[in-house]
Structure formats: C-alpha cells, structure tokens
C-alpha cells in the first residue's frame, strides 16, 4: 500500500509541481486520505492521496480482490481567490473514501454528492467524474495491479446533477462545452438546460 502511494505522490509532483499544503482525514473504518494542494498561477488544484492504496471492489462480488481492480485518485481544479475553496479538503476526502465506505467503484461518468456545499457559498454539492489521462497521466503499476487513474472532478449545480441523471454525463459535458461554461469558476451559475 505504501509503495503504491509513494508512486502516486511522485506522479502528482511530476505533473503538478510541489504541493504547498496538505491535510489528512481519517474516517472510522477507513484508511487515511490526504488532500494535496497545488497552486498553478491563478489556478488551485486539489488532489487526493490514499484512495488508490487498494483496488475498488465490485459491490456485488462475494470477496474483494486485494490486488486486482480499478484504482483512482481525484483531482479538482478551481480558479484561485474567488471563494474559500480550501474548505473543499474534507468533502474531497469524503468522496475519496466512498469506495471504502460504500463499496462503489468511482468511474468516469459517475456523479458523487456530499450533500452540502463543497466550500462555503459554493453552488455545488456534487461533482461529475471526468475521464482520466489529461492533466495527470495514468500510473501503470506492476502486474496484476490495474493502473491508477487520476480522475478530474467537475462541480455540478443541483439542476445540472438532476439534468445529468436524465440525459447522461456526455450530454451535460456537451452542453457545458456548447455554452462555453468555465468549469473552474468556483462561483459559476448553472448552465442553461432548456
């Protein structure tokens, strides 16, 4: 477990630079989750560290495989200085602990909801999990372990989350793209969904 997390942290540092802050959260019955903060000009990136320590298990499987299975970490990027986004550390740790706590596999296209604003005044309580491979390349591990995927999180308003449940993740992403939505704006409103 420690070896995997050391490789994951090295990949994050290679892609994003040196973290300027880190926080750790431990929930009852789960492994420790850290959240690292990286500042890149007017952007702040938050990345989880700990979710990939073990593979995510299929909730319908009789036994969880301790080696095989998807592994991931979460990455959130927002514009700096517009909101108190550092308060997202605990909600991010909650999302990263979801596979251990709820036995779900976090994959692109999924919605994750923390039930409260992601940070004070945020119009978002949920996120859309996007495809990996852009900002931080997937990290290949020794066979038979699956690679670690670094999944970007795109904050969704409650209206966008409801619309996504009906129309799907791809349709919502296309709507954002067509309307030129700044998904890094921590105070943005909902995209027009009519």
CSV table of C-alpha atoms in Angstrom, one decimal:
chain,number,residue,atom,x,y,z
A,1,UNK,CA,0.0,0.0,0.0
A,2,UNK,CA,2.7,2.5,1.0
A,3,UNK,CA,4.7,1.7,-2.2
A,4,UNK,CA,1.7,2.5,-4.4
A,5,UNK,CA,1.0,5.8,-2.6
A,6,UNK,CA,4.7,6.8,-2.9
A,7,UNK,CA,4.5,6.2,-6.7
A,8,UNK,CA,1.2,8.1,-6.8
A,9,UNK,CA,2.6,11.1,-5.0
A,10,UNK,CA,5.6,11.1,-7.2
A,11,UNK,CA,3.4,11.2,-10.3
A,12,UNK,CA,1.3,14.1,-8.8
A,13,UNK,CA,4.5,16.0,-8.1
A,14,UNK,CA,5.8,15.4,-11.7
A,15,UNK,CA,2.6,16.6,-13.2
A,16,UNK,CA,1.6,19.4,-10.9
A,17,UNK,CA,4.8,20.5,-9.1
A,18,UNK,CA,5.4,20.7,-5.3
A,19,UNK,CA,2.3,20.8,-3.1
A,20,UNK,CA,2.1,24.0,-1.0
A,21,UNK,CA,-0.2,22.4,1.6
A,22,UNK,CA,-1.6,19.0,2.6
A,23,UNK,CA,-4.2,17.8,5.0
A,24,UNK,CA,-5.1,14.3,6.2
A,25,UNK,CA,-8.5,13.0,7.2
A,26,UNK,CA,-9.3,9.6,8.6
A,27,UNK,CA,-12.9,8.3,8.8
A,28,UNK,CA,-13.9,5.5,11.2
A,29,UNK,CA,-13.2,2.1,9.5
A,30,UNK,CA,-11.2,3.6,6.5
A,31,UNK,CA,-7.6,4.2,5.6
A,32,UNK,CA,-6.2,7.7,5.9
A,33,UNK,CA,-6.9,10.1,2.9
A,34,UNK,CA,-4.7,13.1,2.3
A,35,UNK,CA,-5.5,16.0,0.1
A,36,UNK,CA,-2.6,17.9,-1.5
A,37,UNK,CA,-3.0,21.5,-2.8
A,38,UNK,CA,-1.0,22.7,-5.8
A,39,UNK,CA,-1.0,26.4,-6.9
A,40,UNK,CA,-0.5,27.0,-10.6
A,41,UNK,CA,-0.8,30.7,-11.4
A,42,UNK,CA,-4.4,31.7,-11.0
A,43,UNK,CA,-5.5,28.0,-10.6
A,44,UNK,CA,-5.6,25.8,-7.4
A,45,UNK,CA,-5.6,22.1,-7.8
A,46,UNK,CA,-6.6,19.7,-5.1
A,47,UNK,CA,-5.6,16.0,-5.4
A,48,UNK,CA,-6.4,13.1,-3.1
A,49,UNK,CA,-3.8,10.7,-2.0
A,50,UNK,CA,-4.9,7.4,-0.4
A,51,UNK,CA,-7.9,6.3,-2.5
A,52,UNK,CA,-5.6,4.3,-4.7
A,53,UNK,CA,-3.9,2.3,-1.8
A,54,UNK,CA,-6.2,-0.6,-2.6
A,55,UNK,CA,-8.4,-1.5,-5.6
A,56,UNK,CA,-12.0,-0.5,-5.7
A,57,UNK,CA,-14.2,-3.6,-5.3
A,58,UNK,CA,-17.3,-4.6,-7.2
A,59,UNK,CA,-20.1,-4.3,-4.5
A,60,UNK,CA,-21.8,-7.5,-6.0
A,61,UNK,CA,-18.6,-9.6,-5.6
A,62,UNK,CA,-18.6,-12.2,-2.8
A,63,UNK,CA,-15.0,-11.4,-2.0
A,64,UNK,CA,-13.0,-8.3,-2.7
A,65,UNK,CA,-9.7,-8.9,-4.6
A,66,UNK,CA,-6.9,-7.3,-2.7
A,67,UNK,CA,-4.7,-6.8,-5.8
A,68,UNK,CA,-6.9,-6.6,-8.9
A,69,UNK,CA,-9.4,-3.9,-9.6
A,70,UNK,CA,-9.6,-0.2,-10.6
A,71,UNK,CA,-7.6,2.3,-8.7
A,72,UNK,CA,-8.0,6.1,-8.8
A,73,UNK,CA,-7.3,9.4,-7.2
A,74,UNK,CA,-9.4,12.6,-7.6
A,75,UNK,CA,-8.3,16.0,-8.9
A,76,UNK,CA,-10.3,19.2,-8.6
A,77,UNK,CA,-9.2,22.4,-10.3
A,78,UNK,CA,-10.7,25.8,-9.5
A,79,UNK,CA,-9.7,29.5,-10.0
A,80,UNK,CA,-7.9,30.9,-7.0
A,81,UNK,CA,-9.0,33.9,-4.9
A,82,UNK,CA,-12.7,33.9,-5.8
A,83,UNK,CA,-14.0,31.7,-3.0
A,84,UNK,CA,-12.8,29.9,0.2
A,85,UNK,CA,-12.1,26.7,-1.8
A,86,UNK,CA,-9.6,25.4,0.8
A,87,UNK,CA,-12.6,24.2,2.7
A,88,UNK,CA,-13.1,21.6,0.0
A,89,UNK,CA,-10.5,19.4,1.7
A,90,UNK,CA,-12.9,17.4,3.9
A,91,UNK,CA,-15.6,17.0,1.2
A,92,UNK,CA,-12.8,15.7,-1.2
A,93,UNK,CA,-11.6,13.3,1.4
A,94,UNK,CA,-15.2,12.1,1.9
A,95,UNK,CA,-15.5,11.5,-1.9
A,96,UNK,CA,-12.2,9.6,-1.9
A,97,UNK,CA,-13.3,7.4,0.9
A,98,UNK,CA,-16.6,6.5,-0.9
A,99,UNK,CA,-15.2,3.2,-2.4
A,100,UNK,CA,-14.2,2.0,1.1
A,101,UNK,CA,-17.3,3.2,2.9
A,102,UNK,CA,-20.0,2.5,0.4
A,103,UNK,CA,-18.3,-0.2,-1.7
A,104,UNK,CA,-18.8,1.6,-5.0
A,105,UNK,CA,-16.4,1.9,-8.0
A,106,UNK,CA,-15.8,5.5,-8.9
A,107,UNK,CA,-15.5,5.8,-12.7
A,108,UNK,CA,-15.9,8.4,-15.4
A,109,UNK,CA,-19.5,9.5,-15.9
A,110,UNK,CA,-20.4,8.9,-12.2
A,111,UNK,CA,-21.9,11.6,-10.0
A,112,UNK,CA,-20.7,12.0,-6.4
A,113,UNK,CA,-22.6,14.1,-3.9
A,114,UNK,CA,-21.5,15.2,-0.4
A,115,UNK,CA,-24.9,16.6,0.5
A,116,UNK,CA,-23.5,20.0,1.5
A,117,UNK,CA,-21.8,22.8,-0.4
A,118,UNK,CA,-18.2,21.8,-1.5
A,119,UNK,CA,-17.0,25.0,0.2
A,120,UNK,CA,-18.7,28.0,1.9
A,121,UNK,CA,-21.1,29.7,-0.5
A,122,UNK,CA,-20.5,27.1,-3.3
A,123,UNK,CA,-23.4,26.5,-5.6
A,124,UNK,CA,-22.3,22.8,-5.9
A,125,UNK,CA,-22.7,19.8,-3.6
A,126,UNK,CA,-21.9,17.2,-6.3
A,127,UNK,CA,-19.3,16.6,-8.9
A,128,UNK,CA,-19.2,14.8,-12.3
A,129,UNK,CA,-16.3,12.4,-12.6
A,130,UNK,CA,-14.5,13.0,-15.9
A,131,UNK,CA,-12.1,10.9,-18.0
A,132,UNK,CA,-8.5,10.5,-16.8
A,133,UNK,CA,-5.4,11.0,-18.8
A,134,UNK,CA,-5.4,14.7,-19.4
A,135,UNK,CA,-3.7,16.7,-16.6
A,136,UNK,CA,-2.1,13.8,-14.8
A,137,UNK,CA,-1.2,10.6,-16.8
A,138,UNK,CA,-2.4,7.3,-15.6
A,139,UNK,CA,0.2,5.5,-13.5
A,140,UNK,CA,1.0,1.9,-14.6
A,141,UNK,CA,1.6,-0.5,-11.7
A,142,UNK,CA,3.3,-3.9,-11.7
A,143,UNK,CA,1.1,-6.8,-13.0
A,144,UNK,CA,-1.5,-7.9,-12.0
A,145,UNK,CA,-2.4,-4.5,-10.5
A,146,UNK,CA,-4.6,-2.1,-12.5
A,147,UNK,CA,-3.2,1.4,-13.3
A,148,UNK,CA,-4.0,4.3,-11.0
A,149,UNK,CA,-6.2,6.8,-12.9
A,150,UNK,CA,-6.3,10.5,-11.9
A,151,UNK,CA,-10.0,11.4,-12.3
A,152,UNK,CA,-10.9,15.1,-12.8
A,153,UNK,CA,-13.9,16.3,-10.8
A,154,UNK,CA,-16.3,18.8,-12.4
A,155,UNK,CA,-18.5,20.6,-9.9
A,156,UNK,CA,-22.3,20.4,-10.8
A,157,UNK,CA,-25.1,22.6,-9.5
A,158,UNK,CA,-28.2,20.7,-8.3
A,159,UNK,CA,-30.0,21.5,-11.6
A,160,UNK,CA,-27.1,20.1,-13.6
A,161,UNK,CA,-27.0,17.0,-11.5
A,162,UNK,CA,-30.7,16.4,-12.0
A,163,UNK,CA,-30.4,17.0,-15.7
A,164,UNK,CA,-27.4,14.7,-15.9
A,165,UNK,CA,-29.4,11.9,-14.3
A,166,UNK,CA,-32.0,12.1,-17.1
A,167,UNK,CA,-29.7,12.9,-20.1
A,168,UNK,CA,-26.4,11.4,-19.1
A,169,UNK,CA,-22.9,12.6,-18.5
A,170,UNK,CA,-21.9,13.1,-22.1
A,171,UNK,CA,-24.9,15.3,-22.8
A,172,UNK,CA,-24.1,17.5,-19.8
A,173,UNK,CA,-20.5,17.8,-20.9
A,174,UNK,CA,-21.6,18.7,-24.4
A,175,UNK,CA,-23.9,21.4,-23.0
A,176,UNK,CA,-21.1,22.9,-20.9
A,177,UNK,CA,-18.9,22.9,-24.0
A,178,UNK,CA,-21.5,24.4,-26.3
A,179,UNK,CA,-22.2,27.2,-23.8
A,180,UNK,CA,-18.6,27.9,-23.1
A,181,UNK,CA,-19.0,27.2,-19.4
A,182,UNK,CA,-16.0,27.9,-17.2
A,183,UNK,CA,-16.0,24.8,-15.1
A,184,UNK,CA,-13.1,26.2,-13.0
A,185,UNK,CA,-15.1,29.2,-11.7
A,186,UNK,CA,-16.0,28.3,-8.1
A,187,UNK,CA,-19.0,30.7,-8.1
A,188,UNK,CA,-20.5,30.0,-11.6
A,189,UNK,CA,-24.2,29.5,-12.0
A,190,UNK,CA,-25.9,26.6,-13.7
A,191,UNK,CA,-25.6,26.2,-17.4
A,192,UNK,CA,-28.8,26.9,-19.4
A,193,UNK,CA,-30.5,23.5,-19.7
A,194,UNK,CA,-33.5,24.3,-21.9
